[in-house]
Amino acid sequence: MKIIADRITKDTDANSIKHYYLLDDRISWKAKGIMYFLLNADDDYDYSIQDLAQRSSDGREKVSSGIRELKQYGYMESKYIRNERGVMVAVRIHEYL
């Protein structure tokens, strides 16, 4: 399934806090690495969990687990996108800086 990423800045001075999630000891290094990759990817980069898993030694389940952590602690939010027949075709992920 396709994942569409939107970067949303909660603070007007995003450059000074862009990597504050790296200091959050509630999330694993796995989740921090995923967030770092996503924030530094090209704006038009469409990715999937499978694609992220293929870019590392982690499997699909570990990538999914890292994304769940980021959602749990408010760094990401997702919304499912359905086609006209109601079939889920994509997930829109909002990455919060």
mmCIF file with all atom_site columns, C-alpha atoms in Angstrom:
data_model
loop_
_atom_site.group_PDB
_atom_site.id
_atom_site.type_symbol
_atom_site.label_atom_id
_atom_site.label_alt_id
_atom_site.label_comp_id
_atom_site.label_asym_id
_atom_site.label_entity_id
_atom_site.label_seq_id
_atom_site.pdbx_PDB_ins_code
_atom_site.Cartn_x
_atom_site.Cartn_y
_atom_site.Cartn_z
_atom_site.occupancy
_atom_site.B_iso_or_equiv
_atom_site.pdbx_formal_charge
_atom_site.auth_seq_id
_atom_site.auth_comp_id
_atom_site.auth_asym_id
_atom_site.auth_atom_id
_atom_site.pdbx_PDB_model_num
ATOM 1  C CA . MET A 1 1  ? 0.000   0.000  0.000  1.00 0.00 ? 1  MET A CA 1
ATOM 2  C CA . LYS A 1 2  ? 1.257   3.450  -0.877 1.00 0.00 ? 2  LYS A CA 1
ATOM 3  C CA . ILE A 1 3  ? 2.111   5.876  1.908  1.00 0.00 ? 3  ILE A CA 1
ATOM 4  C CA . ILE A 1 4  ? 1.899   9.634  1.283  1.00 0.00 ? 4  ILE A CA 1
ATOM 5  C CA . ALA A 1 5  ? 3.914   11.830 3.643  1.00 0.00 ? 5  ALA A CA 1
ATOM 6  C CA . ASP A 1 6  ? 3.091   15.380 4.686  1.00 0.00 ? 6  ASP A CA 1
ATOM 7  C CA . ARG A 1 7  ? 5.437   17.354 6.900  1.00 0.00 ? 7  ARG A CA 1
ATOM 8  C CA . ILE A 1 8  ? 3.636   19.608 9.357  1.00 0.00 ? 8  ILE A CA 1
ATOM 9  C CA . THR A 1 9  ? 5.479   22.136 11.478 1.00 0.00 ? 9  THR A CA 1
ATOM 10 C CA . LYS A 1 10 ? 3.930   22.745 14.885 1.00 0.00 ? 10 LYS A CA 1
ATOM 11 C CA . ASP A 1 11 ? 6.458   25.454 15.757 1.00 0.00 ? 11 ASP A CA 1
ATOM 12 C CA . THR A 1 12 ? 7.298   28.534 13.706 1.00 0.00 ? 12 THR A CA 1
ATOM 13 C CA . ASP A 1 13 ? 11.023  28.042 14.325 1.00 0.00 ? 13 ASP A CA 1
ATOM 14 C CA . ALA A 1 14 ? 11.185  24.470 13.032 1.00 0.00 ? 14 ALA A CA 1
ATOM 15 C CA . ASN A 1 15 ? 14.870  24.566 12.175 1.00 0.00 ? 15 ASN A CA 1
ATOM 16 C CA . SER A 1 16 ? 15.823  24.945 15.814 1.00 0.00 ? 16 SER A CA 1
ATOM 17 C CA . ILE A 1 17 ? 13.740  21.931 16.878 1.00 0.00 ? 17 ILE A CA 1
ATOM 18 C CA . LYS A 1 18 ? 13.812  19.773 13.755 1.00 0.00 ? 18 LYS A CA 1
ATOM 19 C CA . HIS A 1 19 ? 15.630  16.900 15.435 1.00 0.00 ? 19 HIS A CA 1
ATOM 20 C CA . TYR A 1 20 ? 14.253  17.156 18.980 1.00 0.00 ? 20 TYR A CA 1
ATOM 21 C CA . TYR A 1 21 ? 12.718  13.690 18.610 1.00 0.00 ? 21 TYR A CA 1
ATOM 22 C CA . LEU A 1 22 ? 16.276  12.288 18.762 1.00 0.00 ? 22 LEU A CA 1
ATOM 23 C CA . LEU A 1 23 ? 16.387  13.267 22.448 1.00 0.00 ? 23 LEU A CA 1
ATOM 24 C CA . ASP A 1 24 ? 13.070  11.588 23.287 1.00 0.00 ? 24 ASP A CA 1
ATOM 25 C CA . ASP A 1 25 ? 13.960  8.524  25.364 1.00 0.00 ? 25 ASP A CA 1
ATOM 26 C CA . ARG A 1 26 ? 10.433  7.129  25.030 1.00 0.00 ? 26 ARG A CA 1
ATOM 27 C CA . ILE A 1 27 ? 11.092  5.973  21.466 1.00 0.00 ? 27 ILE A CA 1
ATOM 28 C CA . SER A 1 28 ? 13.585  3.415  20.199 1.00 0.00 ? 28 SER A CA 1
ATOM 29 C CA . TRP A 1 29 ? 16.563  4.095  17.969 1.00 0.00 ? 29 TRP A CA 1
ATOM 30 C CA . LYS A 1 30 ? 14.661  2.146  15.319 1.00 0.00 ? 30 LYS A CA 1
ATOM 31 C CA . ALA A 1 31 ? 11.814  4.687  15.403 1.00 0.00 ? 31 ALA A CA 1
ATOM 32 C CA . LYS A 1 32 ? 14.262  7.604  15.502 1.00 0.00 ? 32 LYS A CA 1
ATOM 33 C CA . GLY A 1 33 ? 16.031  6.238  12.422 1.00 0.00 ? 33 GLY A CA 1
ATOM 34 C CA . ILE A 1 34 ? 12.762  5.884  10.530 1.00 0.00 ? 34 ILE A CA 1
ATOM 35 C CA . MET A 1 35 ? 11.743  9.435  11.448 1.00 0.00 ? 35 MET A CA 1
ATOM 36 C CA . TYR A 1 36 ? 15.150  10.781 10.423 1.00 0.00 ? 36 TYR A CA 1
ATOM 37 C CA . PHE A 1 37 ? 14.928  9.013  7.063  1.00 0.00 ? 37 PHE A CA 1
ATOM 38 C CA . LEU A 1 38 ? 11.399  10.255 6.384  1.00 0.00 ? 38 LEU A CA 1
ATOM 39 C CA . LEU A 1 39 ? 12.159  13.845 7.350  1.00 0.00 ? 39 LEU A CA 1
ATOM 40 C CA . ASN A 1 40 ? 15.198  13.892 5.088  1.00 0.00 ? 40 ASN A CA 1
ATOM 41 C CA . ALA A 1 41 ? 13.572  12.181 2.101  1.00 0.00 ? 41 ALA A CA 1
ATOM 42 C CA . ASP A 1 42 ? 12.639  14.244 -0.939 1.00 0.00 ? 42 ASP A CA 1
ATOM 43 C CA . ASP A 1 43 ? 9.262   15.941 -0.597 1.00 0.00 ? 43 ASP A CA 1
ATOM 44 C CA . ASP A 1 44 ? 7.876   13.957 -3.525 1.00 0.00 ? 44 ASP A CA 1
ATOM 45 C CA . TYR A 1 45 ? 9.170   10.603 -2.261 1.00 0.00 ? 45 TYR A CA 1
ATOM 46 C CA . ASP A 1 46 ? 6.305   8.118  -1.952 1.00 0.00 ? 46 ASP A CA 1
ATOM 47 C CA . TYR A 1 47 ? 7.267   5.173  0.186  1.00 0.00 ? 47 TYR A CA 1
ATOM 48 C CA . SER A 1 48 ? 5.744   2.039  1.597  1.00 0.00 ? 48 SER A CA 1
ATOM 49 C CA . ILE A 1 49 ? 6.545   -0.063 4.638  1.00 0.00 ? 49 ILE A CA 1
ATOM 50 C CA . GLN A 1 50 ? 7.905   -2.688 2.253  1.00 0.00 ? 50 GLN A CA 1
ATOM 51 C CA . ASP A 1 51 ? 10.181  -0.087 0.626  1.00 0.00 ? 51 ASP A CA 1
ATOM 52 C CA . LEU A 1 52 ? 11.462  1.069  4.011  1.00 0.00 ? 52 LEU A CA 1
ATOM 53 C CA . ALA A 1 53 ? 12.111  -2.546 5.030  1.00 0.00 ? 53 ALA A CA 1
ATOM 54 C CA . GLN A 1 54 ? 14.098  -3.172 1.857  1.00 0.00 ? 54 GLN A CA 1
ATOM 55 C CA . ARG A 1 55 ? 16.336  -0.179 2.614  1.00 0.00 ? 55 ARG A CA 1
ATOM 56 C CA . SER A 1 56 ? 17.608  -1.749 5.851  1.00 0.00 ? 56 SER A CA 1
ATOM 57 C CA . SER A 1 57 ? 18.304  -5.060 7.523  1.00 0.00 ? 57 SER A CA 1
ATOM 58 C CA . ASP A 1 58 ? 15.049  -4.705 9.465  1.00 0.00 ? 58 ASP A CA 1
ATOM 59 C CA . GLY A 1 59 ? 12.058  -6.583 8.190  1.00 0.00 ? 59 GLY A CA 1
ATOM 60 C CA . ARG A 1 60 ? 8.574   -5.329 7.527  1.00 0.00 ? 60 ARG A CA 1
ATOM 61 C CA . GLU A 1 61 ? 7.408   -6.067 11.082 1.00 0.00 ? 61 GLU A CA 1
ATOM 62 C CA . LYS A 1 62 ? 10.192  -3.991 12.681 1.00 0.00 ? 62 LYS A CA 1
ATOM 63 C CA . VAL A 1 63 ? 9.505   -1.056 10.374 1.00 0.00 ? 63 VAL A CA 1
ATOM 64 C CA . SER A 1 64 ? 5.789   -1.282 11.216 1.00 0.00 ? 64 SER A CA 1
ATOM 65 C CA . SER A 1 65 ? 6.667   -1.390 14.906 1.00 0.00 ? 65 SER A CA 1
ATOM 66 C CA . GLY A 1 66 ? 8.813   1.746  14.592 1.00 0.00 ? 66 GLY A CA 1
ATOM 67 C CA . ILE A 1 67 ? 6.020   3.595  12.818 1.00 0.00 ? 67 ILE A CA 1
ATOM 68 C CA . ARG A 1 68 ? 3.568   2.525  15.552 1.00 0.00 ? 68 ARG A CA 1
ATOM 69 C CA . GLU A 1 69 ? 5.933   4.029  18.149 1.00 0.00 ? 69 GLU A CA 1
ATOM 70 C CA . LEU A 1 70 ? 6.071   7.319  16.274 1.00 0.00 ? 70 LEU A CA 1
ATOM 71 C CA . LYS A 1 71 ? 2.274   7.408  16.136 1.00 0.00 ? 71 LYS A CA 1
ATOM 72 C CA . GLN A 1 72 ? 1.960   6.498  19.813 1.00 0.00 ? 72 GLN A CA 1
ATOM 73 C CA . TYR A 1 73 ? 4.090   9.447  20.905 1.00 0.00 ? 73 TYR A CA 1
ATOM 74 C CA . GLY A 1 74 ? 2.588   11.999 18.545 1.00 0.00 ? 74 GLY A CA 1
ATOM 75 C CA . TYR A 1 75 ? 5.294   12.244 15.889 1.00 0.00 ? 75 TYR A CA 1
ATOM 76 C CA . MET A 1 76 ? 3.030   10.822 13.197 1.00 0.00 ? 76 MET A CA 1
ATOM 77 C CA . GLU A 1 77 ? -0.635  10.545 12.457 1.00 0.00 ? 77 GLU A CA 1
ATOM 78 C CA . SER A 1 78 ? -2.242  8.555  9.676  1.00 0.00 ? 78 SER A CA 1
ATOM 79 C CA . LYS A 1 79 ? -5.399  8.742  7.642  1.00 0.00 ? 79 LYS A CA 1
ATOM 80 C CA . TYR A 1 80 ? -6.558  6.011  5.273  1.00 0.00 ? 80 TYR A CA 1
ATOM 81 C CA . ILE A 1 81 ? -7.432  6.989  1.709  1.00 0.00 ? 81 ILE A CA 1
ATOM 82 C CA . ARG A 1 82 ? -10.090 4.956  -0.066 1.00 0.00 ? 82 ARG A CA 1
ATOM 83 C CA . ASN A 1 83 ? -11.074 4.841  -3.712 1.00 0.00 ? 83 ASN A CA 1
ATOM 84 C CA . GLU A 1 84 ? -14.618 5.323  -4.994 1.00 0.00 ? 84 GLU A CA 1
ATOM 85 C CA . ARG A 1 85 ? -15.471 1.681  -4.140 1.00 0.00 ? 85 ARG A CA 1
ATOM 86 C CA . GLY A 1 86 ? -14.309 2.125  -0.555 1.00 0.00 ? 86 GLY A CA 1
ATOM 87 C CA . VAL A 1 87 ? -11.140 0.073  -1.009 1.00 0.00 ? 87 VAL A CA 1
ATOM 88 C CA . MET A 1 88 ? -8.150  1.364  0.951  1.00 0.00 ? 88 MET A CA 1
ATOM 89 C CA . VAL A 1 89 ? -5.534  2.507  -1.573 1.00 0.00 ? 89 VAL A CA 1
ATOM 90 C CA . ALA A 1 90 ? -3.099  4.603  0.495  1.00 0.00 ? 90 ALA A CA 1
ATOM 91 C CA . VAL A 1 91 ? -2.243  5.914  3.925  1.00 0.00 ? 91 VAL A CA 1
ATOM 92 C CA . ARG A 1 92 ? -1.465  9.592  4.412  1.00 0.00 ? 92 ARG A CA 1
ATOM 93 C CA . ILE A 1 93 ? 1.106   10.082 7.142  1.00 0.00 ? 93 ILE A CA 1
ATOM 94 C CA . HIS A 1 94 ? 1.545   13.463 8.778  1.00 0.00 ? 94 HIS A CA 1
ATOM 95 C CA . GLU A 1 95 ? 5.034   13.875 10.239 1.00 0.00 ? 95 GLU A CA 1
ATOM 96 C CA . TYR A 1 96 ? 5.133   16.448 12.988 1.00 0.00 ? 96 TYR A CA 1
ATOM 97 C CA . LEU A 1 97 ? 8.319   18.439 13.459 1.00 0.00 ? 97 LEU A CA 1
#
